[in-house]
Amino acid sequence: MRTFAKSSKLDNVCYDIRGPVMDAANEMIANGEKILKLNIGNPAPFGFRTPDTVLTAMKDNLINAEGYSDSRGIEEAREAIIKYHTSKGIEGIGMNDIYTGNGVSELIVMVMQGLLNNGDEVLVPAPDYPLWTAAVTLSGGNAVHYICDERSDWNPDINDIRAKVTSKTKAIVLINPNNPTGAVYSEDVLQEIVKVARENELLIFSDEIYDRLTMDGVKHTSIASLCPDLFCITFNGLSKSHMVAGYRCGWMVLSGDKSKVKGYIEGLNMLSSMRLCSNVQAQYIIKTALEHLDSADDMLKPGGRIWEQREYIWRAMNSIDGLSAVKPKAAFYIFPRIDAAKFGITNDEQFVLDLLHDKKILLVAGGGFHWEQPDHFRIVYLPELSVLKESCEKMAEFLKTYMQA
Ligand code: PLP
């Protein structure tokens, strides 16, 4: 009898959403156990609400959204996207440069499928949002991870990027603001990356889905605004800033010199047409959402939920013996360091599993984000303060006696 296994290209991808830790958590939940879930960046279940104006825009347009749209998206959405990214300094964007997607996720896979042949290399940050590595792998490419340096506020290490460029490198991926570190890259660092891309003729993919969720007055710069001479694809969407992760609403913007990427764009058009179009109901909220850019602002300043929860978790992580963390500047993630030597940790997934079994707290190990050393984990600090406090108290108690090896 024939049996069918999954593609071997799936063997090592996406440990944030699958693997032994998730299996154990799901089993515990099925057995009725209550888990403190600090593992997933989905605002709605934690009481973050979609602005009413956005809901109304969707409701009022249901009748208009019955058919397929242009595969790149409806005009009013693309016009609003052009306006938004032009306001961030990206020049010369036209209607054919925008592609809406069923979330940024779909487009991440699409851009890699359209670009890569077997063995091509793409520079991807470590730590990364793991879908980027998965998309490269699934498209037959090799993700080559460059280090983001904790000692320099998790900014990319330019020397490491330079050292990892080869004749096979086609592109560099930036996740800015970053998941899982919460870093926002300075303009100087972005200029350095531009230099490397320019010297080595690399395409730039910049995932900026958290650009409207910065704190403490930190300004976000789109790398594409710094290099109108280079071909860039900038990714953004409403899942996080407008708390509509379930609506599946994202887009990408092509900018810069297209003279050398005509064939690639042809491929993107084919792939975009092959999935017919993105969710049309969700496209109808884009204009309204981008007219209400301040909808999350109150949460991001002192007294606001995300700001206060960031303050709490950052202090808590730095007050527990054996843990330390850089203060996130954006989004709702923190990537603390755990003193692996002190706790004898050689396997970060085992550490997360032990914490889950003992204290019913669910985190994601650093390895899930392609961080090689077993000395980090990610916390999503969206759950209410009371949940964060309970989790931190239990984590402190757990670490008083924990020894892995
Ligand atoms: N990019 C980053 C950096 C993310 O953290 C996420 C989701 O967590 C996504 C993309 C996916 O976004 P979407 O909901 O638009 O597919």
Short mmCIF file of C-alpha atoms and ligand atoms in Angstrom, two decimals:
data_model
loop_
_atom_site.label_atom_id
_atom_site.label_comp_id
_atom_site.label_asym_id
_atom_site.label_seq_id
_atom_site.Cartn_x
_atom_site.Cartn_y
_atom_site.Cartn_z
CA MET A 1 0.00 0.00 0.00
CA ARG A 2 1.27 3.49 -0.81
CA THR A 3 1.57 5.96 2.04
CA PHE A 4 1.96 9.67 1.75
CA ALA A 5 4.17 11.85 3.92
CA LYS A 6 4.37 15.61 3.93
CA SER A 7 6.90 17.28 1.67
CA SER A 8 10.41 17.19 3.13
CA LYS A 9 10.49 20.94 2.52
CA LEU A 10 8.16 21.22 5.52
CA ASP A 11 10.48 19.33 7.86
CA ASN A 12 12.06 22.25 9.61
CA VAL A 13 9.60 25.09 9.28
CA CYS A 14 7.43 27.09 11.63
CA TYR A 15 8.28 25.80 15.08
CA ASP A 16 6.31 28.69 16.54
CA ILE A 17 3.01 27.11 15.56
CA ARG A 18 3.74 23.38 15.68
CA GLY A 19 6.02 20.82 17.29
CA PRO A 20 6.25 19.16 20.72
CA VAL A 21 5.38 22.27 22.73
CA MET A 22 2.19 22.99 20.80
CA ASP A 23 1.26 19.29 20.88
CA ALA A 24 1.66 19.21 24.66
CA ALA A 25 -0.30 22.44 25.11
CA ASN A 26 -3.14 21.21 22.91
CA GLU A 27 -3.32 17.98 24.87
CA MET A 28 -3.44 19.87 28.17
CA ILE A 29 -6.19 22.14 26.83
CA ALA A 30 -8.14 19.10 25.59
CA ASN A 31 -7.87 17.70 29.13
CA GLY A 32 -9.49 20.84 30.48
CA GLU A 33 -6.35 22.44 31.90
CA LYS A 34 -6.13 26.23 31.93
CA ILE A 35 -3.00 27.49 30.17
CA LEU A 36 -1.53 30.99 30.43
CA LYS A 37 -1.02 31.65 26.73
CA LEU A 38 1.78 34.08 25.99
CA ASN A 39 2.51 32.58 22.61
CA ILE A 40 0.42 34.18 19.90
CA GLY A 41 0.24 37.68 18.44
CA ASN A 42 -3.50 37.77 17.87
CA PRO A 43 -4.99 40.88 19.54
CA ALA A 44 -8.74 40.10 19.38
CA PRO A 45 -8.93 37.26 21.95
CA PHE A 46 -7.28 39.52 24.52
CA GLY A 47 -10.00 42.15 24.38
CA PHE A 48 -8.47 44.45 21.76
CA ARG A 49 -11.36 45.63 19.58
CA THR A 50 -11.55 46.60 15.94
CA PRO A 51 -12.50 50.29 15.56
CA ASP A 52 -16.25 50.70 14.84
CA THR A 53 -15.56 52.74 11.69
CA VAL A 54 -13.70 49.76 10.24
CA LEU A 55 -16.51 47.35 11.10
CA THR A 56 -19.03 49.72 9.53
CA ALA A 57 -16.96 49.97 6.35
CA MET A 58 -17.01 46.19 6.01
CA LYS A 59 -20.71 45.88 6.85
CA ASP A 60 -21.74 48.61 4.43
CA ASN A 61 -19.78 47.05 1.58
CA LEU A 62 -20.76 43.41 1.86
CA ILE A 63 -23.05 43.78 -1.14
CA ASN A 64 -20.20 45.23 -3.20
CA ALA A 65 -17.85 42.42 -2.29
CA GLU A 66 -19.71 39.48 -3.74
CA GLY A 67 -17.58 38.99 -6.82
CA TYR A 68 -13.87 38.56 -7.49
CA SER A 69 -11.96 41.82 -7.71
CA ASP A 70 -9.01 42.80 -9.91
CA SER A 71 -6.30 40.38 -8.79
CA ARG A 72 -4.24 43.28 -7.41
CA GLY A 73 -7.21 44.62 -5.43
CA ILE A 74 -10.02 47.18 -5.70
CA GLU A 75 -9.07 50.66 -6.81
CA GLU A 76 -10.12 52.56 -3.68
CA ALA A 77 -7.96 50.27 -1.53
CA ARG A 78 -4.93 50.61 -3.79
CA GLU A 79 -5.33 54.39 -3.94
CA ALA A 80 -5.38 54.53 -0.12
CA ILE A 81 -2.31 52.28 0.07
CA ILE A 82 -0.43 54.51 -2.38
CA LYS A 83 -1.33 57.57 -0.29
CA TYR A 84 -0.15 55.91 2.92
CA HIS A 85 3.23 54.74 1.63
CA THR A 86 3.81 57.97 -0.29
CA SER A 87 3.32 59.79 3.02
CA LYS A 88 6.14 57.62 4.38
CA GLY A 89 8.47 58.83 1.65
CA ILE A 90 8.30 56.02 -0.91
CA GLU A 91 8.37 57.68 -4.31
CA GLY A 92 6.66 56.95 -7.61
CA ILE A 93 4.20 54.24 -6.54
CA GLY A 94 1.54 53.50 -9.19
CA MET A 95 -1.67 51.49 -9.12
CA ASN A 96 0.06 48.46 -10.66
CA ASP A 97 2.65 48.45 -7.89
CA ILE A 98 0.15 47.40 -5.22
CA TYR A 99 -1.04 43.85 -4.57
CA THR A 100 -3.53 43.13 -1.81
CA GLY A 101 -3.23 39.76 -0.07
CA ASN A 102 -5.03 37.46 2.33
CA GLY A 103 -2.83 38.86 5.04
CA VAL A 104 0.84 39.65 4.57
CA SER A 105 1.40 35.90 5.00
CA GLU A 106 0.08 35.01 1.55
CA LEU A 107 2.28 37.63 -0.07
CA ILE A 108 5.41 36.48 1.77
CA VAL A 109 4.99 33.05 0.21
CA MET A 110 4.12 34.56 -3.18
CA VAL A 111 7.22 36.75 -3.45
CA MET A 112 9.50 33.83 -2.69
CA GLN A 113 7.70 31.40 -5.02
CA GLY A 114 8.00 33.92 -7.82
CA LEU A 115 11.70 34.58 -7.25
CA LEU A 116 13.62 31.52 -6.21
CA ASN A 117 15.18 28.64 -8.04
CA ASN A 118 16.65 25.69 -6.16
CA GLY A 119 19.73 26.70 -4.23
CA ASP A 120 19.20 30.47 -4.38
CA GLU A 121 19.97 32.23 -1.12
CA VAL A 122 18.01 34.86 0.77
CA LEU A 123 19.34 36.74 3.78
CA VAL A 124 16.81 36.50 6.61
CA PRO A 125 17.22 37.96 10.11
CA ALA A 126 17.83 35.81 13.19
CA PRO A 127 15.67 35.99 15.13
CA ASP A 128 12.96 36.14 12.46
CA TYR A 129 9.23 35.89 12.03
CA PRO A 130 9.54 32.26 10.94
CA LEU A 131 7.20 32.39 7.98
CA TRP A 132 9.97 34.20 6.08
CA THR A 133 12.39 31.29 6.46
CA ALA A 134 9.62 28.81 5.71
CA ALA A 135 8.65 30.66 2.52
CA VAL A 136 12.26 30.63 1.29
CA THR A 137 12.62 26.92 2.07
CA LEU A 138 9.31 25.96 0.50
CA SER A 139 10.32 27.81 -2.65
CA GLY A 140 13.50 25.74 -2.97
CA GLY A 141 15.82 28.45 -1.63
CA ASN A 142 18.20 28.54 1.31
CA ALA A 143 17.52 31.02 4.09
CA VAL A 144 20.86 32.35 5.31
CA HIS A 145 20.36 33.94 8.70
CA TYR A 146 22.11 37.17 9.63
CA ILE A 147 22.40 38.12 13.26
CA CYS A 148 20.47 40.89 14.91
CA ASP A 149 22.56 41.99 17.86
CA GLU A 150 20.98 42.10 21.29
CA ARG A 151 23.82 44.32 22.56
CA SER A 152 22.92 46.90 19.99
CA ASP A 153 19.18 47.02 20.67
CA TRP A 154 18.64 44.05 18.36
CA ASN A 155 19.71 46.02 15.30
CA PRO A 156 21.01 43.93 12.36
CA ASP A 157 24.75 43.28 12.44
CA ILE A 158 25.98 44.80 9.19
CA ASN A 159 29.30 42.96 9.26
CA ASP A 160 27.47 39.68 9.58
CA ILE A 161 25.22 40.60 6.65
CA ARG A 162 28.25 41.48 4.53
CA ALA A 163 30.01 38.24 5.48
CA LYS A 164 27.01 36.16 4.41
CA VAL A 165 26.45 37.59 0.93
CA THR A 166 27.48 35.11 -1.80
CA SER A 167 27.08 34.93 -5.56
CA LYS A 168 23.83 33.04 -4.92
CA THR A 169 22.26 35.71 -2.70
CA LYS A 170 19.21 37.21 -4.40
CA ALA A 171 17.58 39.24 -1.68
CA ILE A 172 17.60 40.48 1.88
CA VAL A 173 14.61 40.39 4.22
CA LEU A 174 14.06 43.00 6.93
CA ILE A 175 11.42 42.74 9.62
CA ASN A 176 11.13 46.28 10.92
CA PRO A 177 9.61 46.79 13.47
CA ASN A 178 10.68 43.35 14.46
CA ASN A 179 8.82 40.30 15.66
CA PRO A 180 10.07 38.81 18.03
CA THR A 181 12.37 41.52 19.45
CA GLY A 182 10.26 44.69 19.20
CA ALA A 183 13.23 46.53 17.68
CA VAL A 184 12.80 49.48 15.34
CA TYR A 185 15.82 50.02 13.09
CA SER A 186 17.56 53.36 13.04
CA GLU A 187 17.96 55.25 9.79
CA ASP A 188 21.75 54.79 10.00
CA VAL A 189 21.39 51.01 10.11
CA LEU A 190 18.92 51.08 7.23
CA GLN A 191 21.35 53.18 5.19
CA GLU A 192 24.06 50.58 5.81
CA ILE A 193 21.74 47.81 4.61
CA VAL A 194 20.93 49.86 1.52
CA LYS A 195 24.66 50.10 0.80
CA VAL A 196 25.09 46.32 0.98
CA ALA A 197 22.03 45.78 -1.22
CA ARG A 198 23.26 48.33 -3.75
CA GLU A 199 26.78 46.90 -3.91
CA ASN A 200 25.53 43.35 -4.34
CA GLU A 201 22.41 43.96 -6.43
CA LEU A 202 20.08 42.46 -3.86
CA LEU A 203 16.32 42.86 -3.83
CA ILE A 204 14.97 44.24 -0.55
CA PHE A 205 11.90 42.77 1.14
CA SER A 206 10.75 44.84 4.11
CA ASP A 207 8.00 43.55 6.40
CA GLU A 208 6.62 46.63 8.14
CA ILE A 209 3.34 45.29 9.51
CA TYR A 210 4.05 46.83 12.95
CA ASP A 211 5.02 50.30 11.70
CA ARG A 212 1.97 51.95 13.29
CA LEU A 213 2.63 50.32 16.68
CA THR A 214 5.75 52.17 17.80
CA MET A 215 6.09 53.63 21.31
CA ASP A 216 7.93 56.45 23.12
CA GLY A 217 7.88 58.70 20.03
CA VAL A 218 10.12 56.34 18.06
CA LYS A 219 9.83 57.15 14.36
CA HIS A 220 9.63 54.32 11.86
CA THR A 221 11.48 54.71 8.57
CA SER A 222 10.58 52.64 5.51
CA ILE A 223 13.79 51.41 3.94
CA ALA A 224 12.26 51.89 0.47
CA SER A 225 12.09 55.65 1.15
CA LEU A 226 15.90 55.70 1.42
CA CYS A 227 16.69 53.99 -1.88
CA PRO A 228 14.49 54.99 -4.83
CA ASP A 229 17.20 53.48 -7.06
CA LEU A 230 16.75 49.95 -5.67
CA PHE A 231 13.92 47.52 -6.17
CA CYS A 232 12.06 47.02 -2.90
CA ILE A 233 8.90 45.29 -1.84
CA THR A 234 7.31 46.72 1.32
CA PHE A 235 4.73 44.64 3.19
CA ASN A 236 2.01 45.97 5.45
CA GLY A 237 -1.49 45.16 6.62
CA LEU A 238 -4.23 45.72 9.15
CA SER A 239 -4.03 42.55 11.29
CA LYS A 240 -2.12 44.25 14.08
CA SER A 241 -2.68 48.02 13.86
CA HIS A 242 -6.45 47.65 13.44
CA MET A 243 -6.85 44.39 15.35
CA VAL A 244 -8.41 42.55 12.41
CA ALA A 245 -6.08 39.57 12.12
CA GLY A 246 -9.04 37.35 11.27
CA TYR A 247 -10.15 39.42 8.30
CA ARG A 248 -6.92 38.54 6.43
CA CYS A 249 -6.01 41.94 5.09
CA GLY A 250 -2.53 42.80 3.87
CA TRP A 251 -0.74 44.26 0.88
CA MET A 252 2.65 44.77 -0.72
CA VAL A 253 4.10 47.74 -2.56
CA LEU A 254 6.70 47.50 -5.32
CA SER A 255 9.01 50.49 -5.61
CA GLY A 256 12.31 51.63 -7.10
CA ASP A 257 14.12 50.56 -10.23
CA LYS A 258 12.10 47.91 -12.07
CA SER A 259 14.29 47.69 -15.17
CA LYS A 260 16.03 44.51 -13.97
CA VAL A 261 12.99 42.78 -12.47
CA LYS A 262 10.55 42.75 -15.38
CA GLY A 263 10.50 38.95 -15.52
CA TYR A 264 10.04 38.72 -11.76
CA ILE A 265 7.09 41.11 -11.85
CA GLU A 266 5.57 39.04 -14.65
CA GLY A 267 5.85 36.04 -12.31
CA LEU A 268 4.23 37.96 -9.46
CA ASN A 269 1.36 38.94 -11.74
CA MET A 270 0.90 35.29 -12.68
CA LEU A 271 0.88 34.15 -9.07
CA SER A 272 -1.46 36.96 -8.06
CA SER A 273 -3.88 36.02 -10.85
CA MET A 274 -3.65 32.32 -10.01
CA ARG A 275 -5.23 32.95 -6.60
CA LEU A 276 -7.79 35.18 -8.40
CA CYS A 277 -7.85 37.93 -5.76
CA SER A 278 -7.60 38.52 -2.02
CA ASN A 279 -10.62 38.58 0.28
CA VAL A 280 -12.73 41.40 -1.17
CA GLN A 281 -14.67 42.24 2.02
CA ALA A 282 -11.35 42.93 3.72
CA GLN A 283 -10.20 45.14 0.86
CA TYR A 284 -13.19 47.38 1.53
CA ILE A 285 -11.93 48.35 4.98
CA ILE A 286 -8.48 49.48 3.83
CA LYS A 287 -9.45 53.04 2.84
CA THR A 288 -11.31 53.68 6.08
CA ALA A 289 -8.60 52.06 8.20
CA LEU A 290 -5.86 54.14 6.60
CA GLU A 291 -7.93 57.27 7.23
CA HIS A 292 -7.93 56.36 10.94
CA LEU A 293 -4.24 55.81 11.52
CA ASP A 294 -4.44 56.94 15.12
CA SER A 295 -6.84 54.19 16.20
CA ALA A 296 -4.20 52.38 18.29
CA ASP A 297 -2.44 55.53 19.56
CA ASP A 298 -4.10 55.62 22.99
CA MET A 299 -2.93 52.08 23.70
CA LEU A 300 0.66 52.95 22.87
CA LYS A 301 1.21 55.80 25.31
CA PRO A 302 1.55 55.92 29.10
CA GLY A 303 -1.74 54.74 30.61
CA GLY A 304 -2.55 52.75 27.46
CA ARG A 305 -2.80 48.98 27.59
CA ILE A 306 0.07 48.02 25.29
CA TRP A 307 2.43 50.62 26.80
CA GLU A 308 1.64 49.63 30.40
CA GLN A 309 1.93 45.93 29.61
CA ARG A 310 5.26 46.49 27.85
CA GLU A 311 6.54 48.40 30.91
CA TYR A 312 5.42 45.63 33.24
CA ILE A 313 6.85 42.73 31.26
CA TRP A 314 10.15 44.46 30.58
CA ARG A 315 10.67 45.26 34.28
CA ALA A 316 9.55 41.79 35.32
CA MET A 317 11.95 40.09 32.91
CA ASN A 318 14.83 42.17 34.22
CA SER A 319 13.94 41.52 37.86
CA ILE A 320 13.93 37.72 37.71
CA ASP A 321 17.29 36.22 38.53
CA GLY A 322 18.80 34.71 35.35
CA LEU A 323 16.63 36.66 32.90
CA SER A 324 17.26 39.94 31.09
CA ALA A 325 15.58 41.74 28.22
CA VAL A 326 16.02 44.69 25.89
CA LYS A 327 13.09 47.08 26.02
CA PRO A 328 10.87 46.65 22.95
CA LYS A 329 10.16 49.84 20.99
CA ALA A 330 7.19 48.56 19.02
CA ALA A 331 4.62 45.79 18.56
CA PHE A 332 3.76 43.49 21.47
CA TYR A 333 6.64 41.04 21.77
CA ILE A 334 9.66 40.76 24.02
CA PHE A 335 12.57 38.36 23.45
CA PRO A 336 14.22 37.81 26.85
CA ARG A 337 17.58 36.19 27.37
CA ILE A 338 17.83 33.30 29.81
CA ASP A 339 21.16 32.51 31.39
CA ALA A 340 21.63 29.06 29.82
CA ALA A 341 24.73 28.26 31.90
CA LYS A 342 23.01 29.08 35.21
CA PHE A 343 20.08 26.74 34.47
CA GLY A 344 22.05 24.13 32.52
CA ILE A 345 19.92 24.76 29.45
CA THR A 346 21.12 23.04 26.30
CA ASN A 347 17.69 22.69 24.69
CA ASP A 348 15.44 25.76 24.72
CA GLU A 349 12.40 23.82 23.53
CA GLN A 350 12.78 21.49 26.53
CA PHE A 351 12.92 24.53 28.82
CA VAL A 352 9.64 25.83 27.37
CA LEU A 353 8.11 22.37 27.64
CA ASP A 354 9.20 22.04 31.29
CA LEU A 355 7.69 25.44 32.10
CA LEU A 356 4.48 24.43 30.36
CA HIS A 357 4.16 21.18 32.26
CA ASP A 358 5.11 22.65 35.60
CA LYS A 359 3.43 26.07 35.56
CA LYS A 360 1.03 25.87 32.61
CA ILE A 361 2.64 28.85 30.89
CA LEU A 362 2.95 28.71 27.11
CA LEU A 363 5.87 30.53 25.47
CA VAL A 364 7.78 30.00 22.22
CA ALA A 365 11.45 29.00 22.41
CA GLY A 366 14.04 31.17 20.65
CA GLY A 367 14.75 28.31 18.25
CA GLY A 368 11.26 28.82 16.83
CA PHE A 369 12.58 32.12 15.48
CA HIS A 370 15.79 30.60 14.10
CA TRP A 371 17.83 31.81 17.05
CA GLU A 372 20.60 29.24 17.30
CA GLN A 373 21.68 29.44 20.93
CA PRO A 374 19.33 27.86 23.50
CA ASP A 375 19.15 31.09 25.49
CA HIS A 376 16.06 33.06 24.46
CA PHE A 377 12.29 32.81 24.35
CA ARG A 378 9.47 35.04 23.17
CA ILE A 379 6.64 36.44 25.23
CA VAL A 380 3.59 38.03 23.62
CA TYR A 381 2.49 40.67 26.10
CA LEU A 382 -1.04 41.14 24.76
CA PRO A 383 -2.78 39.26 27.62
CA GLU A 384 -4.14 41.44 30.41
CA LEU A 385 -1.83 42.71 33.13
CA SER A 386 -3.27 40.27 35.67
CA VAL A 387 -2.33 37.34 33.39
CA LEU A 388 1.15 38.76 32.79
CA LYS A 389 1.65 39.20 36.55
CA GLU A 390 0.51 35.68 37.35
CA SER A 391 2.77 34.32 34.61
CA CYS A 392 5.83 36.26 35.76
CA GLU A 393 5.34 35.26 39.39
CA LYS A 394 5.06 31.62 38.39
CA MET A 395 8.08 31.88 36.08
CA ALA A 396 10.17 33.38 38.91
CA GLU A 397 9.12 30.54 41.21
CA PHE A 398 9.91 27.94 38.54
CA LEU A 399 13.37 29.36 37.92
CA LYS A 400 14.28 29.32 41.62
CA THR A 401 14.90 25.59 41.36
CA TYR A 402 15.08 24.82 37.63
CA MET A 403 18.10 22.94 36.34
CA GLN A 404 17.87 21.25 32.96
CA ALA A 405 21.01 19.16 32.79
N1 PLP B 1 4.82 39.65 9.43
C1 PLP B 1 5.11 39.65 10.73
C2 PLP B 1 6.43 40.21 11.17
C3 PLP B 1 4.22 39.11 11.66
O1 PLP B 1 4.55 39.11 12.96
C4 PLP B 1 3.00 38.56 11.21
C5 PLP B 1 2.06 37.93 12.16
O2 PLP B 1 2.31 37.74 13.33
C6 PLP B 1 2.73 38.59 9.84
C7 PLP B 1 3.66 39.14 8.98
C8 PLP B 1 1.47 38.00 9.29
O3 PLP B 1 0.50 38.99 9.13
P1 PLP B 1 -0.87 38.77 8.44
O4 PLP B 1 -1.90 38.60 9.50
O5 PLP B 1 -1.10 40.03 7.64
O6 PLP B 1 -0.78 37.57 7.55
#
